[in-house]
Structure formats: structure tokens, C-alpha cells
PDB file of C-alpha atoms in Angstrom:
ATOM      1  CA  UNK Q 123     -20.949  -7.489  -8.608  1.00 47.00           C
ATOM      2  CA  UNK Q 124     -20.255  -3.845  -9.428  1.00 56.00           C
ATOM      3  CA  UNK Q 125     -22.441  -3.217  -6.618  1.00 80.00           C
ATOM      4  CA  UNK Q 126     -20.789  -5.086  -4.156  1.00 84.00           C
ATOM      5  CA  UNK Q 127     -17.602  -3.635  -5.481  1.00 89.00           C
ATOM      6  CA  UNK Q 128     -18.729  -0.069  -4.824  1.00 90.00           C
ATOM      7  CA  UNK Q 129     -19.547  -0.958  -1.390  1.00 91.00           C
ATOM      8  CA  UNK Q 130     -16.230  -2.508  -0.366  1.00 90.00           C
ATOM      9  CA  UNK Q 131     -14.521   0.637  -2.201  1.00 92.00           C
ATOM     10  CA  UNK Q 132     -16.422   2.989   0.754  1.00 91.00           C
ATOM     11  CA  UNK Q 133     -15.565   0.546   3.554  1.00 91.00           C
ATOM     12  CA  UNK Q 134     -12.101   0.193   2.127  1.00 92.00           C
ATOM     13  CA  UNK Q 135     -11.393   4.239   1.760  1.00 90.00           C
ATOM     14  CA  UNK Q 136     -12.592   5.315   5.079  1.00 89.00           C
ATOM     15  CA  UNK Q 137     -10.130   6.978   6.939  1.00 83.00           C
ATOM     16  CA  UNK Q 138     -10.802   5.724  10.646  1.00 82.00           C
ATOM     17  CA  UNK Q 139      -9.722   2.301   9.368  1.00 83.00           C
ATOM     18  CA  UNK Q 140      -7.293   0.885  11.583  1.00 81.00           C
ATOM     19  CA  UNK Q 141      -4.680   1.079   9.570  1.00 80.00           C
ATOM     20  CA  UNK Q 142      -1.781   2.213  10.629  1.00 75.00           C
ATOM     21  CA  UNK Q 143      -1.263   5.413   7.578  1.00 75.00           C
ATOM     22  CA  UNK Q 144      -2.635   8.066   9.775  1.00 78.00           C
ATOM     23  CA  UNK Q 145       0.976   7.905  11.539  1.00 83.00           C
ATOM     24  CA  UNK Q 146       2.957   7.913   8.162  1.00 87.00           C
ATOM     25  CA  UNK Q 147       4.200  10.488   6.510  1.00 92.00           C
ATOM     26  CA  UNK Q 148       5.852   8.474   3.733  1.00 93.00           C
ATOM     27  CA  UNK Q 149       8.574  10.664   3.840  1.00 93.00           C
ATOM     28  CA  UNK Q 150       7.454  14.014   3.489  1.00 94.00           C
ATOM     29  CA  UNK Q 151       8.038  14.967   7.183  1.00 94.00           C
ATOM     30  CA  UNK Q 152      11.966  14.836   6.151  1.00 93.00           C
ATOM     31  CA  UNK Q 153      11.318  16.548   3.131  1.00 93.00           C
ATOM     32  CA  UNK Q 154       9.763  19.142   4.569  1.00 92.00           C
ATOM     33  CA  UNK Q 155      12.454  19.486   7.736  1.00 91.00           C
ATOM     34  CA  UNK Q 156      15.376  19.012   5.507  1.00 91.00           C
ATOM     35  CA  UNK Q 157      13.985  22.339   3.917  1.00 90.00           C
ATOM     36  CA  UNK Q 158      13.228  20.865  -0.031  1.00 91.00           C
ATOM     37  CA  UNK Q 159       9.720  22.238   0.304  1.00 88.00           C
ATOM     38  CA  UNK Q 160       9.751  25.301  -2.155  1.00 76.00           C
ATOM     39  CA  UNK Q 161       6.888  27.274  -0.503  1.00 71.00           C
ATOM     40  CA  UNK Q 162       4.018  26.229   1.804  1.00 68.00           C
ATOM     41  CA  UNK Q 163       2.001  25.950  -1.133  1.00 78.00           C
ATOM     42  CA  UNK Q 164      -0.143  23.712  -3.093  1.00 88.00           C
ATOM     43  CA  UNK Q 165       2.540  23.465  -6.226  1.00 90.00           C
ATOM     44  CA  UNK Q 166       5.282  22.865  -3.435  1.00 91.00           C
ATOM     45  CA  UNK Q 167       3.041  20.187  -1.892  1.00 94.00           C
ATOM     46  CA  UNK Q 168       2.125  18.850  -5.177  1.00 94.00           C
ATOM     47  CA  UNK Q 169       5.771  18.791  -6.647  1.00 94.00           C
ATOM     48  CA  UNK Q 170       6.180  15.737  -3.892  1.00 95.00           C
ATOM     49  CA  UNK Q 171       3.060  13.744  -4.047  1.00 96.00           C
ATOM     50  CA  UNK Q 172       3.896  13.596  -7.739  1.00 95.00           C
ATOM     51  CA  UNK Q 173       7.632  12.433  -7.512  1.00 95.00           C
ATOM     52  CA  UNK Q 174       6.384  10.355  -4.427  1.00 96.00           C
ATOM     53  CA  UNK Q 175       3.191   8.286  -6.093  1.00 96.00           C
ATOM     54  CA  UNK Q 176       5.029   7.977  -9.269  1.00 94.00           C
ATOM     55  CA  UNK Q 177       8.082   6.464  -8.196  1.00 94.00           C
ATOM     56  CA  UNK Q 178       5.515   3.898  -5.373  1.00 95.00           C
ATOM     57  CA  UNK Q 179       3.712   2.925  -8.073  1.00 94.00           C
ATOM     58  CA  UNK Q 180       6.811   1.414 -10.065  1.00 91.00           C
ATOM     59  CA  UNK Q 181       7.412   0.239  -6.807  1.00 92.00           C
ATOM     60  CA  UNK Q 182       4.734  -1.902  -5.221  1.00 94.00           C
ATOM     61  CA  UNK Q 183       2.194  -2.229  -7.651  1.00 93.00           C
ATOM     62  CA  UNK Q 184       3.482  -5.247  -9.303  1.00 92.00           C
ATOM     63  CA  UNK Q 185       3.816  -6.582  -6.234  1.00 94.00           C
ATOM     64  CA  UNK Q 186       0.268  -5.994  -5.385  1.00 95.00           C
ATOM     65  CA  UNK Q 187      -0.577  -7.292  -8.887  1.00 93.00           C
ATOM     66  CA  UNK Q 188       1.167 -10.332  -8.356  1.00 92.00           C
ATOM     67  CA  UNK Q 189      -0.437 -11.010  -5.024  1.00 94.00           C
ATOM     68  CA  UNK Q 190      -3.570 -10.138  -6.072  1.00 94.00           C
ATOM     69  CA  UNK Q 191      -3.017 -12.572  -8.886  1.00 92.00           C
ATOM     70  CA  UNK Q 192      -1.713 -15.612  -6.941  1.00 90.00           C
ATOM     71  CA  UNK Q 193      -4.457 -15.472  -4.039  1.00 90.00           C
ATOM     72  CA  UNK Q 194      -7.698 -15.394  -6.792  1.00 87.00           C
ATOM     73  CA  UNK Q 195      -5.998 -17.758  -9.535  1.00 82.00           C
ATOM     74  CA  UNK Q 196      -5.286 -20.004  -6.553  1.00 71.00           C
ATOM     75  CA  UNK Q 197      -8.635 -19.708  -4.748  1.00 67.00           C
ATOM     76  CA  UNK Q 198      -7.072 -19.866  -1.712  1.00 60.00           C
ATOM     77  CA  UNK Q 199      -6.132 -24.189  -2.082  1.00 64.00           C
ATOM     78  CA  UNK Q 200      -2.952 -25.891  -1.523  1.00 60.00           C
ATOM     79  CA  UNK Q 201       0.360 -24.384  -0.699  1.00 74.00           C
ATOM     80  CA  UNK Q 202       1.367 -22.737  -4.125  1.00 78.00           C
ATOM     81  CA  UNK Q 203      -0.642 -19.954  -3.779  1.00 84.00           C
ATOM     82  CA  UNK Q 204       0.987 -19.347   0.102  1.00 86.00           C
ATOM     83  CA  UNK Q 205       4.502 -19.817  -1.302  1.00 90.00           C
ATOM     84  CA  UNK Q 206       3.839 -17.601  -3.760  1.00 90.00           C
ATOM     85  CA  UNK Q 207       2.863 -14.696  -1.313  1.00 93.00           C
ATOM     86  CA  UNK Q 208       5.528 -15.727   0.962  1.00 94.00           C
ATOM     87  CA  UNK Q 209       8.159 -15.270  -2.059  1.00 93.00           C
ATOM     88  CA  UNK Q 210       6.690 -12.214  -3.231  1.00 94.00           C
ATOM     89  CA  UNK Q 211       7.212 -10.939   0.475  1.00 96.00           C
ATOM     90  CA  UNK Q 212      10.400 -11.809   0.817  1.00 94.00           C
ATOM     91  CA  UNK Q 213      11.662 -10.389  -2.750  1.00 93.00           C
ATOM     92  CA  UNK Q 214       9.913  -6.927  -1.800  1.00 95.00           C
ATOM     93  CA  UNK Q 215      11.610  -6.833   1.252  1.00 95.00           C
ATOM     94  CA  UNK Q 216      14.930  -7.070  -0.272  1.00 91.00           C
ATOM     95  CA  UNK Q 217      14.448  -4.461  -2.633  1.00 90.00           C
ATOM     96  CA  UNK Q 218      13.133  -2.223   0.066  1.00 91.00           C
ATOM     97  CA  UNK Q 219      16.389  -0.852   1.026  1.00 86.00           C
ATOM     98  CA  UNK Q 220      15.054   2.019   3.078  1.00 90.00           C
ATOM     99  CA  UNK Q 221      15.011   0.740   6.571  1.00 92.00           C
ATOM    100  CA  UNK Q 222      12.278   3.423   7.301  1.00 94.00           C
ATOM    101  CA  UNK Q 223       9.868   2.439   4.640  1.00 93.00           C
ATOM    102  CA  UNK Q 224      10.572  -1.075   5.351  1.00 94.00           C
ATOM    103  CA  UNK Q 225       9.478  -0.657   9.088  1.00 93.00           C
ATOM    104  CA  UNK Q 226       6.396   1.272   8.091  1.00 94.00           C
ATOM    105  CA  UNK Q 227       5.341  -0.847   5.591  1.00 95.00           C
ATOM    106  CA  UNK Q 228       5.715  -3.995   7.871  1.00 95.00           C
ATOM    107  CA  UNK Q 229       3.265  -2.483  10.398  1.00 93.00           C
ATOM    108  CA  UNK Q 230       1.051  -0.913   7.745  1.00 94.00           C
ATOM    109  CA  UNK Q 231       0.691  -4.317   6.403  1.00 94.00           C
ATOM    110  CA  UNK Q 232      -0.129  -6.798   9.361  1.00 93.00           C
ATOM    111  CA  UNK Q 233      -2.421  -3.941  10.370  1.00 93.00           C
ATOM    112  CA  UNK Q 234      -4.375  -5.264   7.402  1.00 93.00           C
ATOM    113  CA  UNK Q 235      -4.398  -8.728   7.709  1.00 93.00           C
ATOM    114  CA  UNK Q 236      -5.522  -8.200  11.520  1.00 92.00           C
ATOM    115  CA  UNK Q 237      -8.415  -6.007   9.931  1.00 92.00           C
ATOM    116  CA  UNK Q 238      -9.332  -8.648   7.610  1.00 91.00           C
ATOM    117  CA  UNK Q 239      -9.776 -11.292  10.408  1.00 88.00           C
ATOM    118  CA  UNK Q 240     -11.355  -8.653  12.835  1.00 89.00           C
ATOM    119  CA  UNK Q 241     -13.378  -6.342  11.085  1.00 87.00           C
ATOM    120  CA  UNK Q 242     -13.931  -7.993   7.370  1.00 86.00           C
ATOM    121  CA  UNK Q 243     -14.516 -11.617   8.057  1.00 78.00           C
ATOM    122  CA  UNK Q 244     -17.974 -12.787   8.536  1.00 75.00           C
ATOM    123  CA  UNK Q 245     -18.996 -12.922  12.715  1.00 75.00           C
ATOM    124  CA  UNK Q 246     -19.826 -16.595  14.044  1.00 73.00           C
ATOM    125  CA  UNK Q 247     -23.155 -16.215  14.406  1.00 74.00           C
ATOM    126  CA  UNK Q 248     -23.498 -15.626  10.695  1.00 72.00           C
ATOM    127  CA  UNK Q 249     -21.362 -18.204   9.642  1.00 63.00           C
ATOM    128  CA  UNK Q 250     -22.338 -20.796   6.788  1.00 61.00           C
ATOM    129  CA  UNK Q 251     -20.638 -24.013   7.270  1.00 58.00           C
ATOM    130  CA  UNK Q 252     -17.670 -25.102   4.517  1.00 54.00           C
ATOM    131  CA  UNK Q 253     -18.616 -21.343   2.988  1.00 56.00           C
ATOM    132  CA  UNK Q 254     -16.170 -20.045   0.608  1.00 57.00           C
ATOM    133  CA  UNK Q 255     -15.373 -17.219   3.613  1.00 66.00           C
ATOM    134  CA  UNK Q 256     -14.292 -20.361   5.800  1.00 68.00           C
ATOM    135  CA  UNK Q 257     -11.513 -20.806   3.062  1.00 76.00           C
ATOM    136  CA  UNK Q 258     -10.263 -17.248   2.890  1.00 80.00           C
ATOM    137  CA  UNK Q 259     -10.566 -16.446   6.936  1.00 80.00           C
ATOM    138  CA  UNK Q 260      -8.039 -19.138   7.419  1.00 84.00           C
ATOM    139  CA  UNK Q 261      -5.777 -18.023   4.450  1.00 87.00           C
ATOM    140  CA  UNK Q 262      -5.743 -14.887   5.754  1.00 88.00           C
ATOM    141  CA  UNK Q 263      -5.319 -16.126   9.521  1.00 88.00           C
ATOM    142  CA  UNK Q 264      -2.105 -18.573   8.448  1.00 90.00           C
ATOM    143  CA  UNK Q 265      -0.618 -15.308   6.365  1.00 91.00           C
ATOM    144  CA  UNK Q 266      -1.163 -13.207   9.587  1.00 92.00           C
ATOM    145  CA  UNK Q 267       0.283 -15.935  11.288  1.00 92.00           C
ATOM    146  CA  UNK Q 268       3.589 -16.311   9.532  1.00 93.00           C
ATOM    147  CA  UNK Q 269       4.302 -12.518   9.587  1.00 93.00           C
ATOM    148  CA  UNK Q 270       3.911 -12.894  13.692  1.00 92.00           C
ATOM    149  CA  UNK Q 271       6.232 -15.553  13.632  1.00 93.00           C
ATOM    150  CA  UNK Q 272       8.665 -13.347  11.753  1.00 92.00           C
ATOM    151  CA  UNK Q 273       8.453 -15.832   8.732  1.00 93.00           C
ATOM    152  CA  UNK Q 274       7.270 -13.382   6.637  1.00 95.00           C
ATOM    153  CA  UNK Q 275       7.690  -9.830   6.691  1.00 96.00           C
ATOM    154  CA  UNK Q 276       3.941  -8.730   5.911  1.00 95.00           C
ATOM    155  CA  UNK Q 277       4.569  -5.977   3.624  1.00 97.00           C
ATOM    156  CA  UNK Q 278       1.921  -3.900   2.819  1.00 96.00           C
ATOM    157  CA  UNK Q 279       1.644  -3.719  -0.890  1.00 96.00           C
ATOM    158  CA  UNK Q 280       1.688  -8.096  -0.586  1.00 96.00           C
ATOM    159  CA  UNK Q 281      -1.156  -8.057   2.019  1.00 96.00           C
ATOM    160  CA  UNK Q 282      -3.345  -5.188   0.246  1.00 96.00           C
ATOM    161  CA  UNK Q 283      -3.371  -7.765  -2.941  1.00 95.00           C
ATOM    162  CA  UNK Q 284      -4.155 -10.728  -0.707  1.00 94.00           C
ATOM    163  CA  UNK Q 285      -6.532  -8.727   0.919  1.00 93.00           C
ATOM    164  CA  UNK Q 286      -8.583  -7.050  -1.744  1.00 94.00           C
ATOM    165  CA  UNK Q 287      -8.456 -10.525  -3.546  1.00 92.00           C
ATOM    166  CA  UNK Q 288      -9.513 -12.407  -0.755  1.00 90.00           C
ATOM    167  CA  UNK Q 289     -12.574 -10.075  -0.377  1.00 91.00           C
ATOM    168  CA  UNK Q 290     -12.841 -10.110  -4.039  1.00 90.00           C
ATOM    169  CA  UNK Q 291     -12.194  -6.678  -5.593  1.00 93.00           C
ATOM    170  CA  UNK Q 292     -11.185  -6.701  -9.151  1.00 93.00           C
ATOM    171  CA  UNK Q 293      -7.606  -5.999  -9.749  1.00 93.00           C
ATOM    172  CA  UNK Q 294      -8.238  -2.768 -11.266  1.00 93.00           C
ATOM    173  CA  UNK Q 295      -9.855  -1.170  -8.819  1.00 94.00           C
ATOM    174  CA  UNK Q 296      -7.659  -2.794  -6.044  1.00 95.00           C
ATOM    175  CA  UNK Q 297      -4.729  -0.848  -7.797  1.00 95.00           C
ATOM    176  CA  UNK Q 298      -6.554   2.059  -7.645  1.00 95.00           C
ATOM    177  CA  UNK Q 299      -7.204   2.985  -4.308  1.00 96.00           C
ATOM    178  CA  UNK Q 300      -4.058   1.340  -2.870  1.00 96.00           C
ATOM    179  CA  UNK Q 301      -2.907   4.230  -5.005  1.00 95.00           C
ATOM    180  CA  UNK Q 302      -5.141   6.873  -3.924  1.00 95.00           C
ATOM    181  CA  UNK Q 303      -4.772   5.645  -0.617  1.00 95.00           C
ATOM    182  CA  UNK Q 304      -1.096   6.621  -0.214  1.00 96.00           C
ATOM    183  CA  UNK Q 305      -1.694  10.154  -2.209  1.00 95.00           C
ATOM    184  CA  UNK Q 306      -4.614  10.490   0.444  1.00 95.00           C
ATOM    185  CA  UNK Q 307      -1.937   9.738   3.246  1.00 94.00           C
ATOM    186  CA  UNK Q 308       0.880  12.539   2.390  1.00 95.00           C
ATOM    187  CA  UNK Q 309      -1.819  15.323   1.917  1.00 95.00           C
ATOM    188  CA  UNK Q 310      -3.364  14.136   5.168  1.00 94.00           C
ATOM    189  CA  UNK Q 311       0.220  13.950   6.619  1.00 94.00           C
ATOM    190  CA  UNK Q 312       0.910  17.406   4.698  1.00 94.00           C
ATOM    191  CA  UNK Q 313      -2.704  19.344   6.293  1.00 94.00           C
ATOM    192  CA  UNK Q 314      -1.423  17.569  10.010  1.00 93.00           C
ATOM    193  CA  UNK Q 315       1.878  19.435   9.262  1.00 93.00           C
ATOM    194  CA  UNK Q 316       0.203  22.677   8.572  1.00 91.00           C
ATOM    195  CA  UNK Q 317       1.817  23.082   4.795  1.00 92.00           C
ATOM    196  CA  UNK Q 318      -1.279  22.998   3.432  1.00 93.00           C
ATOM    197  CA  UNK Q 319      -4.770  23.432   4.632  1.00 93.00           C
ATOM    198  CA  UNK Q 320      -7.890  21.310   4.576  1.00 94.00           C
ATOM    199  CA  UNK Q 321      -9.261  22.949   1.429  1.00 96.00           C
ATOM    200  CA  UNK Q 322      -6.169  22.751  -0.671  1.00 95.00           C
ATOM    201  CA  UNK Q 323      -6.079  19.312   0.061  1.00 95.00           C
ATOM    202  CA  UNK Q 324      -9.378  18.775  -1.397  1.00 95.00           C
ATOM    203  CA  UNK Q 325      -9.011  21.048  -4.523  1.00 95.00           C
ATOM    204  CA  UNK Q 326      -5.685  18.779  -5.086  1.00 95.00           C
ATOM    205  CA  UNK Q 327      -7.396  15.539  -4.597  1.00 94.00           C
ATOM    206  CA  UNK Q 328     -10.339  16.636  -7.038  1.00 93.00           C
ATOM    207  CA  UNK Q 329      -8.331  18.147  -9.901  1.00 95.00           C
ATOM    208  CA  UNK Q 330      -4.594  17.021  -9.357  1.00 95.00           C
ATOM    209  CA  UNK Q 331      -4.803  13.488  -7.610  1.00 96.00           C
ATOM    210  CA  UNK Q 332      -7.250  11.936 -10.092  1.00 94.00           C
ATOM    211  CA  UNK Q 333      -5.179  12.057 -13.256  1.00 95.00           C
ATOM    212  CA  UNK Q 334      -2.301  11.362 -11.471  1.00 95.00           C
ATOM    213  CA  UNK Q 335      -3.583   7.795 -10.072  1.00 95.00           C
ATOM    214  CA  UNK Q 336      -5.482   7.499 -13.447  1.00 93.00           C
ATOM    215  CA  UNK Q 337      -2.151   7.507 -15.455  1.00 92.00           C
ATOM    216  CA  UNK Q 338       0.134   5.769 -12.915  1.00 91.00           C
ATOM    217  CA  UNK Q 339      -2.393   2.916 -13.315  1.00 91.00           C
ATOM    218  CA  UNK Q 340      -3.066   2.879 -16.896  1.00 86.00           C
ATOM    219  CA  UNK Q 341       0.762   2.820 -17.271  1.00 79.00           C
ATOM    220  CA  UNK Q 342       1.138  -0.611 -16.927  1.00 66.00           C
ATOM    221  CA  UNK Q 343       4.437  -1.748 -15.261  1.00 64.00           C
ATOM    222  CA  UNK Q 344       7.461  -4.327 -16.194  1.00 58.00           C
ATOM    223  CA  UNK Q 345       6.410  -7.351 -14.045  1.00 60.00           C
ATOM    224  CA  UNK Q 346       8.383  -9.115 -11.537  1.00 65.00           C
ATOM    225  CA  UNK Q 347      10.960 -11.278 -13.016  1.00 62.00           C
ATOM    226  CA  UNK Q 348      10.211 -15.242 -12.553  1.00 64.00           C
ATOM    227  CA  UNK Q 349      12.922 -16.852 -10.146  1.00 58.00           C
ATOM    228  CA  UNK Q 350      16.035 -17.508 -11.831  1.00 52.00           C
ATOM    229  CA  UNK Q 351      14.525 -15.058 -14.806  1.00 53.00           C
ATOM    230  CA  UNK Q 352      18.137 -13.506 -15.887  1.00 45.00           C
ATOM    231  CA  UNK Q 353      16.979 -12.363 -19.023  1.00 46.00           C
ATOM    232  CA  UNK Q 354      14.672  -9.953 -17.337  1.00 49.00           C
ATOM    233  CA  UNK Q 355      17.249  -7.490 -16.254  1.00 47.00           C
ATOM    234  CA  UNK Q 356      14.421  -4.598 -15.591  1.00 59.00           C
ATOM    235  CA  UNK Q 357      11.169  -5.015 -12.856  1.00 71.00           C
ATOM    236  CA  UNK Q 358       9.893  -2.909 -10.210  1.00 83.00           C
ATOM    237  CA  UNK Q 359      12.333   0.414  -9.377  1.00 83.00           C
ATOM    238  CA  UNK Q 360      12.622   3.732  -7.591  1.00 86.00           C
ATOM    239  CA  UNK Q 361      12.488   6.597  -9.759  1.00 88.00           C
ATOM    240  CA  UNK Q 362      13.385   9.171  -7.569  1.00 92.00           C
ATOM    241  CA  UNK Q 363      16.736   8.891  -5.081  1.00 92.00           C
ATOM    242  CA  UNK Q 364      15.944  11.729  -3.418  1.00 93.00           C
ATOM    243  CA  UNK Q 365      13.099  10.978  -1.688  1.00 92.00           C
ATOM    244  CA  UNK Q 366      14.326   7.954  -1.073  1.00 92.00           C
ATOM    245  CA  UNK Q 367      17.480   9.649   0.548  1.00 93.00           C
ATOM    246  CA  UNK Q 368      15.841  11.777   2.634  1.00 93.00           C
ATOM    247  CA  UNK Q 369      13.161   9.306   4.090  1.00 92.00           C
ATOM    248  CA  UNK Q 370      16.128   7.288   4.995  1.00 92.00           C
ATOM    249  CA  UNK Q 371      16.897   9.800   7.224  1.00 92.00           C
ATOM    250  CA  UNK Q 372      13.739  10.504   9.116  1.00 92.00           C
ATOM    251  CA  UNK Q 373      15.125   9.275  11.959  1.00 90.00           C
ATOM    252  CA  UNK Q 374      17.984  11.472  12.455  1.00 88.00           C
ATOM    253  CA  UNK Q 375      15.493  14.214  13.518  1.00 86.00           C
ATOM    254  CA  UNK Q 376      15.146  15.854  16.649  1.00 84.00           C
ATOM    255  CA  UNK Q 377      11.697  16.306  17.212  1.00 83.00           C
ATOM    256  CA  UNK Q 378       9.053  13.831  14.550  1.00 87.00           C
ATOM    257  CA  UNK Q 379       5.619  13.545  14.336  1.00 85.00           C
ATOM    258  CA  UNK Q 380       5.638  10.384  11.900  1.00 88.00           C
ATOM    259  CA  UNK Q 381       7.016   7.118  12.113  1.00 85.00           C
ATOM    260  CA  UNK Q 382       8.029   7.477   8.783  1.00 82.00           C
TER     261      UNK Q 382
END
């Protein structure tokens, strides 16, 4: 198994996967414009990928826990475990008040599902008959579905935990590189934007990125409060307004490179 885990974590982090991050900037384009950036420098640079992953991670990773969780509890049988994806969706969405994040997030997401069912699933010709694939194609396929019928939004933190569940990476390591993914996207977005260069980017990832991920991960986050939960007064937040604020403006610039 850790084998087969390995593997799926070098498919999973290449960057030519059609993903849809290589045209998000999660923000940092406006940062940057709106003149917040301290010094085209690698402390400047870092100063944001910190406040950035920190305040994602209380963000969507109990989301992508609890997707991850109802998808491989449910083993992919009955409709409980699509309700409870579909809910999931729904509540991140309205707690995604940025209508720029929400937008990239949507697209970043379905991109997913469609690479699930076009570049992850097993091809016909290899197909076993009433495999345990069979089961999570079509899970996968009806989830893609509903987001295309607008029934869903498809966020992406929801379909990275059905995803990585459905192709059965452990919930650790599926935390992980959604994680490491998004640092990976601002200092690619950052080296695109000439604020830092190629070899700055990989000191930072090396010696900077690591422990960050490491101790966003090992935190361990309040969960998402159960339906009707009014005890629970605390869940999933942003910790930091300001980038919040100013990726809510990307839009208002003249000139972008980003979507978001």
C-alpha cells in the first residue's frame, strides 16, 4: 500500500496536470499590484504564502477531511455518502464569501473530477467486470454530473477529498499535498510574476514550505459543526482579512494575468 501511495503522490503532484492552478494566483497578483509586497524578495514573498496557507488550511481542510471521510466510510453505496458531499459543498460555498475564490475554486474543482474520469479511471479495455473501480467511476461521474447541472457547486477542497479517497490515498497524505499543492501554486504564480526567481522558489519550498505544511497539518482543526449543531459556535475560518480583501478585488484591475 505505501507503495501504491507513493506512486499516486508523483502522478498527483505533477504540474502539467490539467488542473486548472497554473492560472491562479490565489490572490497574490492583487497583493502584489495593490503594492503590500515589501520588497521583491524571498521574505516579502514568504510573508504571503505564510498568511495565505495558514489561513486556507483553517479554511478547507476540514472540508477536505470531511469529504475524504464520507466517500471511504461510505464506500461509495447508497445516497448518504452523495448527500453528504453535496451538503458539504453547499456549506463551503456559503462560507466562501469571496466571489473570486469562489469562481476559482469552482473551476479548479470540476477540473478534478473531469481528471478523475479521464485520466485516473481505468481504460475499457482493462476493465474487470463489477470491479470496485466500476463503483467509484460512476460516483465520481454522478458528482461531476451534478456540479454540470449547477446542483452542486464542485468546490475544490470537496472534490480533492472525494478524489484522493476514491483513488484511495490515506487522509494524511491527501491533506498534505492539497496543502503543498496551493503553496506550490503562489510561488509558481509568484516566479510567473517575476518577484521571485526559479531558484528562490526552490530554496523556499525545501527549507520554508516543508515546516510550514508540516505544522498546518499536524495542527489539527475544529471540525465542521453537525447540521443544526448550535453548540458548536467555532469551525472552519479565515484568519487573515486582508488577503481576503484584496483578492476580492482582483478584478478591479486593469491589466491581470490570473483569474484569481
Amino acid at each position: 500500500m505505501a507503495d501504491d501511495e507513493s506512486y499516486l503522490l508523483l502522478l498527483l503532484s505533477d504540474g502539467n496536470l490539467p488542473t486548472g492552478s497554473f492560472v491562479a494566483s490565489s490572490g497574490l497578483e492583487s497583493y502584489v499590484k495593490h503594492g503590500f509586497l515589501r520588497s521583491k524578495s524571498t521574505e516579502g514573498v514568504m510573508d504571503f504564502i505564510r498568511s495565505s496557507v495558514e489561513s486556507y488550511a483553517h479554511t478547507a481542510l476540514p472540508f477536505v477531511t470531511q469529504a475524504h471521510k464520507a466517500v471511504s466510510e461510505a464506500n461509495f453505496e447508497g445516497t448518504r455518502c452523495r448527500d453528504r458531499v453535496l451538503h458539504l459543498d453547499s456549506l463551503y460555498d456559503v462560507m466562501t464569501l469571496n466571489h473570486v475564490a469562489r469562481r476559482a475554486s469552482r473551476a479548479q474543482g470540476v477540473a478534478l473530477l473531469t481528471l478523475f474520469s479521464k485520466g485516473f479511471s481505468r481504460p475499457s479495455w482493462l476493465a474487470v467486470e463489477d470491479a470496485p473501480e466500476s463503483r467509484v467511476s460512476e460516483f465520481i461521474d454522478d458528482l461531476k454530473l451534478q456540479v454540470r447541472l449547477e446542483a452542486t457547486p464542485g468546490h475544490l477542497p470537496i472534490c480533492w477529498g472525494a478524489m484522493t479517497a476514491a483513488l484511495n490515498l490515506s487522509l494524511d497524505r491527501s491533506l498534505y499535498l492539497h496543502l503543498f499543492l496551493h503553496a506550490r501554486g503562489l510561488l509558481s504564480a509568484a516566479i510567473r510574476m517575476n518577484v521571485i526567481g526559479p531558484y528562490a522558489a526552490q530554496q523556499l519550498l525545501l527549507h520554508a514550505i516543508k515546516p510550514l505544511v508540516e505544522g498546518c497539518v499536524k495542527h489539527g482543526y475544529l471540525p465542521i459543526p453537525e447540521k443544526g449543531d448550535i453548540a458548536q459556535v467555532e469551525g472552519p475560518t479565515n484568519t487573515w482579512p486582508l488577503g481576503e480583501i484584496l483578492a476580492t478585488r482582483h478584478d478591479l484591475q486593469h491589466s491581470r494575468v490570473f483569474n484569481s
